[in-house]
Coordinates of C-alpha atoms (C1' of nucleotides) in Angstrom, one line a residue:
Chain A
M1 CA 94.8 101.1 58.8
K2 CA 97.2 104.0 58.7
F3 CA 97.1 105.3 62.3
N4 CA 98.1 102.2 64.2
L5 CA 99.1 102.2 67.8
P6 CA 102.7 101.4 68.7
R7 CA 103.3 97.7 69.4
G8 CA 101.9 96.5 72.8
L9 CA 99.8 99.5 73.4
R10 CA 96.0 99.6 73.4
D11 CA 93.1 101.9 74.2
I12 CA 91.2 101.1 77.4
E13 CA 87.7 100.9 76.0
P14 CA 84.5 101.7 78.0
A15 CA 83.8 98.1 79.0
D16 CA 87.3 97.6 80.4
F17 CA 87.4 101.0 81.8
E18 CA 84.4 100.3 83.9
L19 CA 85.9 97.1 85.3
M20 CA 89.1 99.1 85.9
E21 CA 87.1 101.6 87.9
R22 CA 85.7 98.9 90.0
I23 CA 89.1 97.7 90.8
R24 CA 90.3 101.2 91.5
D25 CA 87.3 101.9 93.8
A26 CA 87.8 98.6 95.7
F27 CA 91.5 99.5 96.1
I28 CA 90.9 103.0 97.4
Q29 CA 88.3 101.7 99.8
T30 CA 90.7 99.0 101.1
C31 CA 93.4 101.7 101.5
K32 CA 91.0 103.7 103.6
L33 CA 90.0 100.7 105.7
F34 CA 93.7 99.8 106.4
G35 CA 94.9 103.4 106.8
F36 CA 97.0 103.7 103.7
S37 CA 97.3 107.1 102.3
L38 CA 97.4 107.5 98.5
M39 CA 99.8 109.1 96.2
E40 CA 101.2 108.8 92.7
P41 CA 104.9 108.9 92.1
S42 CA 106.3 110.7 89.0
P43 CA 105.9 108.6 85.8
L44 CA 109.3 109.7 84.6
E45 CA 112.5 109.1 86.6
M46 CA 116.2 109.6 86.0
L47 CA 117.5 106.4 84.5
E48 CA 120.0 106.0 87.4
T49 CA 117.1 105.9 89.9
L50 CA 115.4 103.1 87.9
E51 CA 118.7 101.2 87.7
A52 CA 119.4 101.5 91.4
K53 CA 117.5 98.4 92.1
S54 CA 118.2 96.1 89.2
G55 CA 121.3 97.3 87.6
S56 CA 121.8 98.5 84.0
S57 CA 120.3 95.3 82.7
I58 CA 116.9 96.8 83.3
R59 CA 117.6 99.2 80.5
D60 CA 116.6 96.7 77.9
E61 CA 113.3 96.1 79.5
I62 CA 112.0 99.6 80.0
Y63 CA 111.2 102.7 78.0
A64 CA 114.4 104.7 78.4
F65 CA 115.5 107.6 76.3
K66 CA 117.3 111.0 76.3
D67 CA 115.2 114.0 76.8
K68 CA 115.7 117.2 74.8
S69 CA 118.6 118.3 77.0
G70 CA 120.3 115.0 76.8
R71 CA 119.3 113.7 80.3
E72 CA 119.0 109.9 80.5
V73 CA 115.4 109.3 81.7
G74 CA 113.0 106.4 81.8
L75 CA 109.3 105.7 82.3
R76 CA 108.6 103.9 85.6
F77 CA 108.3 100.1 85.3
D78 CA 106.8 99.7 88.8
L79 CA 105.6 101.9 91.6
T80 CA 107.9 100.5 94.3
V81 CA 110.9 102.4 93.1
G82 CA 109.2 105.8 93.0
L83 CA 107.5 105.3 96.3
T84 CA 110.7 104.2 98.0
R85 CA 112.6 107.2 96.6
W86 CA 109.9 109.5 97.9
V87 CA 109.8 107.9 101.4
V88 CA 113.6 107.9 101.7
S89 CA 113.9 111.5 100.7
N90 CA 111.3 112.7 103.2
R91 CA 113.0 112.6 106.5
A92 CA 110.1 114.1 108.5
L93 CA 107.8 111.1 107.9
Q94 CA 106.5 109.2 110.9
F95 CA 106.8 105.5 110.8
P96 CA 105.3 103.2 109.9
V97 CA 104.6 104.9 106.5
K98 CA 101.7 103.2 104.7
I99 CA 101.1 104.3 101.2
G100 CA 99.2 103.0 98.2
S101 CA 99.2 103.9 94.6
F102 CA 97.1 103.0 91.5
A103 CA 98.8 104.0 88.3
G104 CA 100.0 103.1 84.9
L105 CA 103.5 101.6 84.1
W106 CA 105.5 100.9 81.0
R107 CA 107.7 98.0 80.2
Y108 CA 109.4 97.3 76.9
D109 CA 108.4 93.6 76.8
E110 CA 106.9 91.6 74.0
P111 CA 103.1 91.6 74.5
Q112 CA 101.4 88.4 75.6
Y113 CA 98.2 87.1 77.1
G114 CA 97.1 89.7 79.7
R115 CA 100.3 91.7 79.2
Y116 CA 100.8 95.0 77.5
R117 CA 103.6 97.6 77.3
W118 CA 101.4 100.0 79.1
F119 CA 99.5 98.6 82.0
Y120 CA 98.1 99.4 85.4
Q121 CA 99.1 98.2 88.9
W122 CA 97.8 98.8 92.3
D123 CA 100.4 98.9 95.0
A124 CA 100.5 99.1 98.8
E125 CA 103.7 99.5 100.7
I126 CA 104.7 99.7 104.3
F127 CA 108.0 101.4 105.2
G128 CA 109.7 101.3 108.6
P129 CA 108.9 98.1 110.4
T130 CA 111.1 95.1 109.9
N131 CA 108.9 92.7 111.8
V132 CA 106.5 90.3 110.3
D133 CA 103.5 92.2 111.4
A134 CA 103.9 94.5 108.4
D135 CA 104.1 91.5 106.1
A136 CA 100.9 90.1 107.6
E137 CA 99.3 93.5 107.0
V138 CA 100.0 93.7 103.2
I139 CA 99.0 90.0 102.7
D140 CA 95.7 90.8 104.5
F141 CA 95.4 93.9 102.4
A142 CA 95.6 91.9 99.1
Y143 CA 93.3 89.2 100.4
S144 CA 90.7 91.8 101.5
L145 CA 90.9 93.6 98.2
F146 CA 90.2 90.5 96.2
R147 CA 87.3 89.6 98.6
R148 CA 85.8 93.0 98.0
L149 CA 86.0 92.5 94.3
G150 CA 84.1 89.3 94.6
L151 CA 87.0 86.9 93.6
E152 CA 86.3 84.0 96.0
D153 CA 88.8 81.4 94.9
I154 CA 92.0 83.4 95.6
S155 CA 94.8 81.4 97.2
I156 CA 97.9 83.0 98.6
H157 CA 101.2 81.1 98.3
I158 CA 103.8 82.2 100.8
G159 CA 107.5 81.5 100.9
D160 CA 110.6 82.9 102.6
R161 CA 113.8 83.6 100.8
R162 CA 115.8 83.5 104.0
L163 CA 114.7 79.9 104.6
V164 CA 115.8 79.0 101.1
E165 CA 119.1 80.8 101.6
E166 CA 119.7 79.0 104.9
Y167 CA 119.0 75.7 103.2
L168 CA 121.4 76.5 100.3
E169 CA 124.2 77.5 102.7
K170 CA 123.8 74.7 105.3
N171 CA 122.6 71.8 103.3
I172 CA 124.2 72.3 99.9
G173 CA 127.0 74.7 100.7
V174 CA 126.1 77.4 98.2
K175 CA 126.7 80.9 99.4
D176 CA 128.1 82.7 96.4
E177 CA 125.8 85.7 95.7
P178 CA 125.3 85.5 91.9
L179 CA 124.9 81.7 92.1
V180 CA 122.2 82.1 94.8
A181 CA 120.4 84.6 92.7
E182 CA 120.5 82.4 89.6
M183 CA 119.3 79.4 91.5
M184 CA 116.4 81.5 93.0
R185 CA 115.3 82.5 89.5
A186 CA 115.4 78.8 88.5
L187 CA 113.4 77.9 91.6
D188 CA 110.8 80.6 90.9
K189 CA 109.9 78.8 87.6
L190 CA 108.7 75.7 89.5
G191 CA 105.1 76.9 89.3
K192 CA 105.2 77.1 85.5
K193 CA 107.5 74.3 84.5
T194 CA 108.5 70.8 85.5
A195 CA 111.8 70.2 87.4
Q196 CA 113.1 68.4 84.3
E197 CA 112.6 71.4 82.0
I198 CA 114.2 73.7 84.5
L199 CA 117.2 71.5 84.9
E200 CA 117.7 71.5 81.2
E201 CA 117.3 75.2 80.8
Y202 CA 119.9 75.9 83.5
S203 CA 122.2 73.0 82.8
S204 CA 124.9 75.4 81.5
K205 CA 124.6 77.8 84.5
V206 CA 124.1 75.6 87.5
E207 CA 125.3 72.0 88.3
P208 CA 122.1 70.0 87.7
S209 CA 122.6 67.7 90.7
I210 CA 122.9 70.7 93.0
L211 CA 119.9 72.5 91.4
N212 CA 117.9 69.4 91.6
Q213 CA 118.3 69.3 95.4
L214 CA 117.0 72.9 95.6
L215 CA 114.0 72.0 93.4
E216 CA 113.2 69.1 95.6
F217 CA 113.3 71.4 98.5
G218 CA 111.1 73.9 96.7
K219 CA 108.4 71.3 96.1
I220 CA 107.6 71.4 99.8
S221 CA 104.2 73.0 100.3
G222 CA 101.1 72.7 102.3
D223 CA 99.8 74.1 105.6
I224 CA 102.3 75.1 108.2
E225 CA 102.3 71.8 110.2
E226 CA 102.9 69.7 107.1
V227 CA 105.7 72.0 106.0
L228 CA 107.4 72.0 109.4
N229 CA 107.1 68.3 109.6
R230 CA 108.9 67.9 106.2
L231 CA 111.5 70.5 107.2
K232 CA 112.6 68.5 110.3
E233 CA 115.2 66.5 108.5
Y234 CA 116.9 69.7 107.3
H235 CA 117.5 71.2 110.8
L236 CA 116.8 74.8 109.7
T237 CA 116.4 77.6 112.3
S238 CA 114.7 80.4 110.2
T239 CA 111.3 78.9 110.3
T240 CA 110.1 81.1 113.1
T241 CA 109.1 84.0 110.8
L242 CA 106.7 81.8 108.8
I243 CA 105.2 80.3 112.0
D244 CA 104.6 83.7 113.4
L245 CA 103.2 85.0 110.1
V246 CA 100.8 82.1 109.7
D247 CA 99.5 82.7 113.3
L248 CA 99.0 86.4 112.6
L249 CA 97.1 85.7 109.3
K250 CA 94.9 83.2 111.0
H251 CA 93.9 85.8 113.6
R252 CA 93.3 88.3 110.8
G253 CA 90.9 85.8 109.1
V254 CA 93.0 85.4 106.0
K255 CA 92.0 82.1 104.4
N256 CA 93.3 80.0 101.6
T257 CA 97.0 80.5 102.5
V258 CA 99.5 77.9 101.5
I259 CA 103.2 77.7 102.5
D260 CA 105.0 77.1 99.2
L261 CA 108.8 77.1 99.3
S262 CA 109.1 77.6 95.5
I263 CA 107.8 81.1 95.9
V264 CA 110.9 83.3 95.9
R265 CA 110.0 85.9 93.3
G266 CA 112.2 86.6 90.3
L267 CA 113.6 89.9 91.4
D268 CA 116.9 90.0 93.4
Y269 CA 115.9 92.7 95.9
Y270 CA 113.5 90.6 97.9
T271 CA 115.0 89.7 101.2
G272 CA 112.5 87.8 103.3
V273 CA 108.8 86.8 103.2
V274 CA 107.5 86.6 99.7
F275 CA 104.0 85.7 98.4
E276 CA 101.9 85.5 95.3
A277 CA 98.1 85.5 94.9
F278 CA 96.5 83.1 92.3
T279 CA 93.1 82.3 91.0
N280 CA 92.3 78.8 89.9
D281 CA 93.2 79.9 86.3
Q282 CA 96.9 78.8 86.2
A283 CA 97.5 80.3 82.8
L284 CA 96.7 83.7 84.1
G285 CA 99.7 83.7 86.4
A286 CA 99.8 85.6 89.7
L287 CA 97.2 88.4 90.1
A288 CA 99.4 90.0 92.8
G289 CA 102.7 89.5 94.4
G290 CA 105.0 91.0 96.9
G291 CA 107.2 90.6 99.9
R292 CA 109.9 92.1 102.0
Y293 CA 112.6 94.2 100.2
D294 CA 114.6 95.8 103.0
I295 CA 117.6 96.2 100.7
L296 CA 115.9 98.8 98.5
P297 CA 115.6 101.6 101.1
A298 CA 119.2 100.8 102.0
I299 CA 120.3 101.4 98.4
F300 CA 118.5 104.8 98.5
G301 CA 120.4 105.6 101.7
R302 CA 118.1 104.5 104.6
P303 CA 119.5 101.1 105.8
D304 CA 117.5 101.7 109.0
L305 CA 114.1 101.2 107.2
G306 CA 112.3 98.0 106.6
A307 CA 110.1 97.8 103.5
T308 CA 107.4 95.3 102.5
G309 CA 104.6 95.6 100.0
V310 CA 102.2 94.1 97.5
A311 CA 101.5 95.0 93.9
G312 CA 98.7 93.6 91.7
G313 CA 98.2 93.6 88.0
V314 CA 95.0 95.3 87.0
D315 CA 94.7 93.8 83.5
R316 CA 95.0 90.3 84.8
T317 CA 92.4 91.1 87.5
I318 CA 90.1 92.4 84.8
L319 CA 90.5 89.1 83.0
A320 CA 89.8 87.2 86.2
L321 CA 86.7 89.4 86.9
K322 CA 85.4 88.7 83.4
K323 CA 85.7 85.0 83.9
E324 CA 84.5 84.6 87.4
V325 CA 82.3 87.4 88.6
A326 CA 78.9 87.6 87.0
S327 CA 78.5 91.0 85.5
T328 CA 76.4 92.5 88.2
T329 CA 77.3 96.0 87.1
Q330 CA 74.9 98.3 89.0
R331 CA 73.9 100.8 86.4
E332 CA 72.7 104.2 87.4
P333 CA 69.1 104.9 86.4
L334 CA 69.1 106.9 83.2
I335 CA 66.6 109.6 82.2
Y336 CA 66.6 110.8 78.6
I337 CA 65.0 114.1 77.8
T338 CA 63.3 114.4 74.4
Y339 CA 61.6 117.3 72.9
V340 CA 59.6 118.4 69.9
G341 CA 60.0 121.7 68.3
K342 CA 62.8 124.2 68.1
E343 CA 61.1 126.6 70.6
V344 CA 61.2 123.8 73.3
R345 CA 65.0 123.2 72.9
S346 CA 66.3 125.6 75.6
F347 CA 63.5 124.5 78.0
A348 CA 64.6 120.9 77.6
Q349 CA 68.1 121.7 78.4
H350 CA 67.0 123.7 81.4
I351 CA 65.1 120.6 82.7
A352 CA 68.1 118.4 82.2
S353 CA 70.2 120.8 84.3
T354 CA 67.5 120.9 86.9
L355 CA 67.4 117.1 87.2
R356 CA 71.2 116.9 87.4
G357 CA 71.0 119.5 90.2
E358 CA 68.7 117.1 92.0
G359 CA 71.2 114.3 91.6
L360 CA 69.3 112.5 88.9
P361 CA 71.4 111.3 85.9
A362 CA 69.9 113.0 82.9
E363 CA 70.7 113.1 79.2
V364 CA 69.2 115.6 76.8
E365 CA 68.7 115.3 73.0
L366 CA 71.6 117.0 71.3
M367 CA 70.9 116.4 67.6
E368 CA 67.4 117.8 67.1
R369 CA 66.1 114.6 65.7
S370 CA 62.5 113.6 65.2
L371 CA 60.7 112.3 68.3
R372 CA 60.7 108.8 66.8
K373 CA 64.5 108.9 66.5
Q374 CA 64.9 110.3 70.0
L375 CA 62.9 107.5 71.5
E376 CA 64.7 105.0 69.5
A377 CA 68.0 106.4 70.7
A378 CA 66.8 106.5 74.3
S379 CA 65.7 102.9 73.9
K380 CA 69.0 101.8 72.5
R381 CA 70.8 103.4 75.4
N382 CA 68.7 101.5 77.8
S383 CA 67.1 104.5 79.4
D384 CA 64.8 103.8 82.2
Y385 CA 62.6 106.9 81.8
V386 CA 62.1 109.4 79.0
I387 CA 60.8 112.9 79.5
I388 CA 58.9 114.3 76.5
I389 CA 58.3 118.0 76.1
G390 CA 56.5 119.6 73.3
P391 CA 54.9 123.0 72.7
K392 CA 51.8 121.9 74.6
E393 CA 53.8 120.9 77.7
L394 CA 56.0 124.1 77.4
A395 CA 52.8 126.2 77.5
S396 CA 51.3 124.4 80.5
N397 CA 54.7 124.0 82.3
R398 CA 54.2 120.3 82.5
L399 CA 56.3 117.2 81.6
I400 CA 55.4 113.8 80.1
L401 CA 57.2 111.1 82.0
K402 CA 57.3 107.9 80.1
N403 CA 58.4 104.6 81.7
M404 CA 60.4 102.8 79.0
K405 CA 59.8 99.3 80.6
D406 CA 56.0 99.3 80.3
G407 CA 55.5 102.4 78.1
R408 CA 53.1 104.1 80.5
E409 CA 53.1 107.9 80.6
E410 CA 52.2 110.5 83.3
V411 CA 51.7 114.2 82.8
R412 CA 52.7 116.3 85.8
S413 CA 54.2 119.6 86.8
V414 CA 58.0 119.9 86.8
A415 CA 58.3 119.7 90.6
E416 CA 56.0 116.7 90.8
T417 CA 57.9 114.9 88.1
I418 CA 61.2 115.4 90.0
D419 CA 59.7 114.0 93.2
L420 CA 58.3 111.0 91.4
L421 CA 61.6 110.3 89.7
K422 CA 63.4 110.5 93.0
Q423 CA 61.0 108.0 94.5
L424 CA 61.2 105.7 91.5
T425 CA 65.0 105.7 91.3
K426 CA 65.6 105.4 95.1
T427 CA 64.3 101.9 95.4
R428 CA 66.8 100.5 93.0
Chain B
rG1 C1' 115.7 91.1 71.8
rC2 C1' 114.3 85.9 69.8
rC3 C1' 110.6 82.1 67.8
rG4 C1' 105.7 80.5 65.6
rC5 C1' 100.9 81.9 63.7
rU6 C1' 98.3 85.8 61.5
rG7 C1' 96.3 90.7 59.0
rU8 C1' 89.8 92.1 53.7
rG9 C1' 84.6 98.4 55.8
rG10 C1' 83.5 99.6 63.2
rU11 C1' 82.8 94.1 64.1
rG12 C1' 82.6 88.9 62.0
rU13 C1' 83.7 86.8 57.4
rA14 C1' 83.8 85.0 51.5
rG15 C1' 87.4 85.6 47.7
rC16 C1' 93.9 84.1 48.0
rC17 C1' 96.1 77.9 46.7
rU18 C1' 95.0 78.2 40.4
rG19 C1' 96.4 86.7 39.3
rG20 C1' 91.5 89.0 35.2
rC21 C1' 84.4 92.0 35.2
rU22 C1' 82.0 97.2 39.8
rA23 C1' 85.8 92.8 46.2
rG24 C1' 80.5 89.5 48.0
rC25 C1' 77.7 88.4 52.6
rA26 C1' 76.1 89.4 57.7
rU27 C1' 76.0 92.7 61.6
rA28 C1' 76.7 97.6 63.6
rG29 C1' 76.3 103.2 62.2
rG30 C1' 73.4 107.1 59.3
rG31 C1' 68.7 108.1 56.6
rG32 C1' 63.7 107.0 54.7
rC33 C1' 58.8 104.4 54.8
rC34 C1' 56.7 106.9 59.9
rU35 C1' 56.8 115.8 60.6
rG36 C1' 54.4 114.6 68.8
rU37 C1' 55.8 108.5 70.7
rG38 C1' 60.9 103.3 71.0
rG39 C1' 62.2 97.9 70.3
rA40 C1' 59.9 94.5 64.4
rG41 C1' 60.0 94.7 59.0
rC42 C1' 61.3 96.6 54.2
rC43 C1' 64.3 100.0 51.2
rC44 C1' 68.4 103.4 50.6
rU45 C1' 73.3 104.9 52.3
rC46 C1' 78.3 105.5 54.6
rA47 C1' 82.6 102.4 55.0
rG48 C1' 87.5 97.9 53.5
rC49 C1' 92.1 94.5 50.8
rG50 C1' 98.0 96.9 57.3
rU51 C1' 102.1 100.0 54.8
rG52 C1' 105.9 100.4 51.0
rG53 C1' 108.4 98.3 47.1
rG54 C1' 108.9 94.3 43.2
rU55 C1' 107.1 90.7 39.3
rU56 C1' 103.1 91.2 35.4
rC57 C1' 99.4 93.8 30.0
rA58 C1' 96.8 93.0 34.9
rA59 C1' 97.9 92.0 42.1
rA60 C1' 93.4 91.4 47.9
rU61 C1' 95.7 87.0 45.3
rC62 C1' 102.7 85.7 43.7
rC63 C1' 107.7 87.7 45.9
rC64 C1' 110.5 91.0 49.5
rA65 C1' 110.8 94.4 53.5
rC66 C1' 108.5 96.9 57.3
rC67 C1' 104.3 97.7 60.7
rG68 C1' 100.3 95.8 63.7
rG69 C1' 97.6 91.6 66.2
rC70 C1' 97.6 86.7 68.8
rG71 C1' 100.6 83.2 71.4
rG72 C1' 105.4 81.3 73.2
rC73 C1' 110.8 82.3 75.1
rC74 C1' 113.5 85.8 78.3
rC75 C1' 111.7 88.8 82.3
rC76 C1' 107.7 89.8 85.1
rA77 C1' 102.2 91.6 86.7

RNA sequence: GCCGCUGUGGUGUAGCCUGGCUAGCAUAGGGGCCUGUGGAGCCCUCAGCGUGGGUUCAAAUCCCACCGGCGGCCCCA
């Protein structure tokens, strides 16, 4: 094939597009229920904006280039940066600001299972509050969205970076920023790899005996009582946030939550509560993740603002939907209008337009094929009803309505046929 | 950016090791049998060796490079 796509890109074909629409609809409905307004930040940013959060190392992982006037620009690699930039630069906004976005992103990674260089995310962020209520809200949001999509076996793993930081400082004596960040990244791998593998991988960067202590700490998980019980021996004080959060989630009816201290997220800008949502398919990875990142508004010039949010991978969710949710796609009833004879052509198109005006989905023959071929085409497209119009019908201003399930036909006036179709398609 | 596997019509594949006739089969698409009545069957038809070089009388087949796909690392969703 000569006209290949660039590596890691793909066309979103009708079957996947339909699932994507389901996710988008569910997301928008959830935004409305929770009072999030929707927007889409610019796909292209100045490179320095994108680097603000992660430093210039991000340059290797994104699409970055010079535009025609030599400006250094890059395609967005997440929605958080653009949304935060927008919120910070709009001083008139009333807090809390709750915004959601559903849009495509680009990352220059090697493609893998469920991962492309162009992909979609949904994203819900709350700016302003620094208290845990906002964290509870975004976790509830993600949970509600997955419920709405019909994914029943979602579990949400919740951690708290501050708890881990306190542990590192008090119990191991590690306070040095870069080392903490490195150890966090190592801890984050605990869901995917064994402690032994992680220790080997990081042996040159972190003293294994120290890292091992952290990994043991990170293995603490379970419901809040269990976790508090195991944490007693460490004498940590920053457990109050998690206790409060769990209570709020309980009252919001969010089920399947697990405290999991290995959840710290790979990115350095998270500052507090962090969480990830999984299905029982481990290989798929997290369907959504998020947490508190108060540092980012501060970098953009608003240290007074708190920020917390959640983002979900649409492609992974599509894979999960394909596996778990029976394809109960509710199809619109389809009416196919066939005709015989050139002189009937314009009347057939008029009828199609009339049906559509009545809110009935109608297709009309566009290729002037034989009636046999038209019926064959209607059948292959799974049409529910076919309208047949020939010179006789044109003369008497009547339509033949054929039910494709049982093959029965009725001849009626145009108005009667429309009424009948409305009745027939309403009960579905 | 790195590593492994892989690439034959739209899709699924045979042929490749051991170079040699018009690249075979199935399915999907178009048409006919059947000019105003669909789903079956039969027949016809469109369409392919990822790209570029090299070796050779001769390359889908052997060699090299690049490109794409799948999966892993890194990072993350």
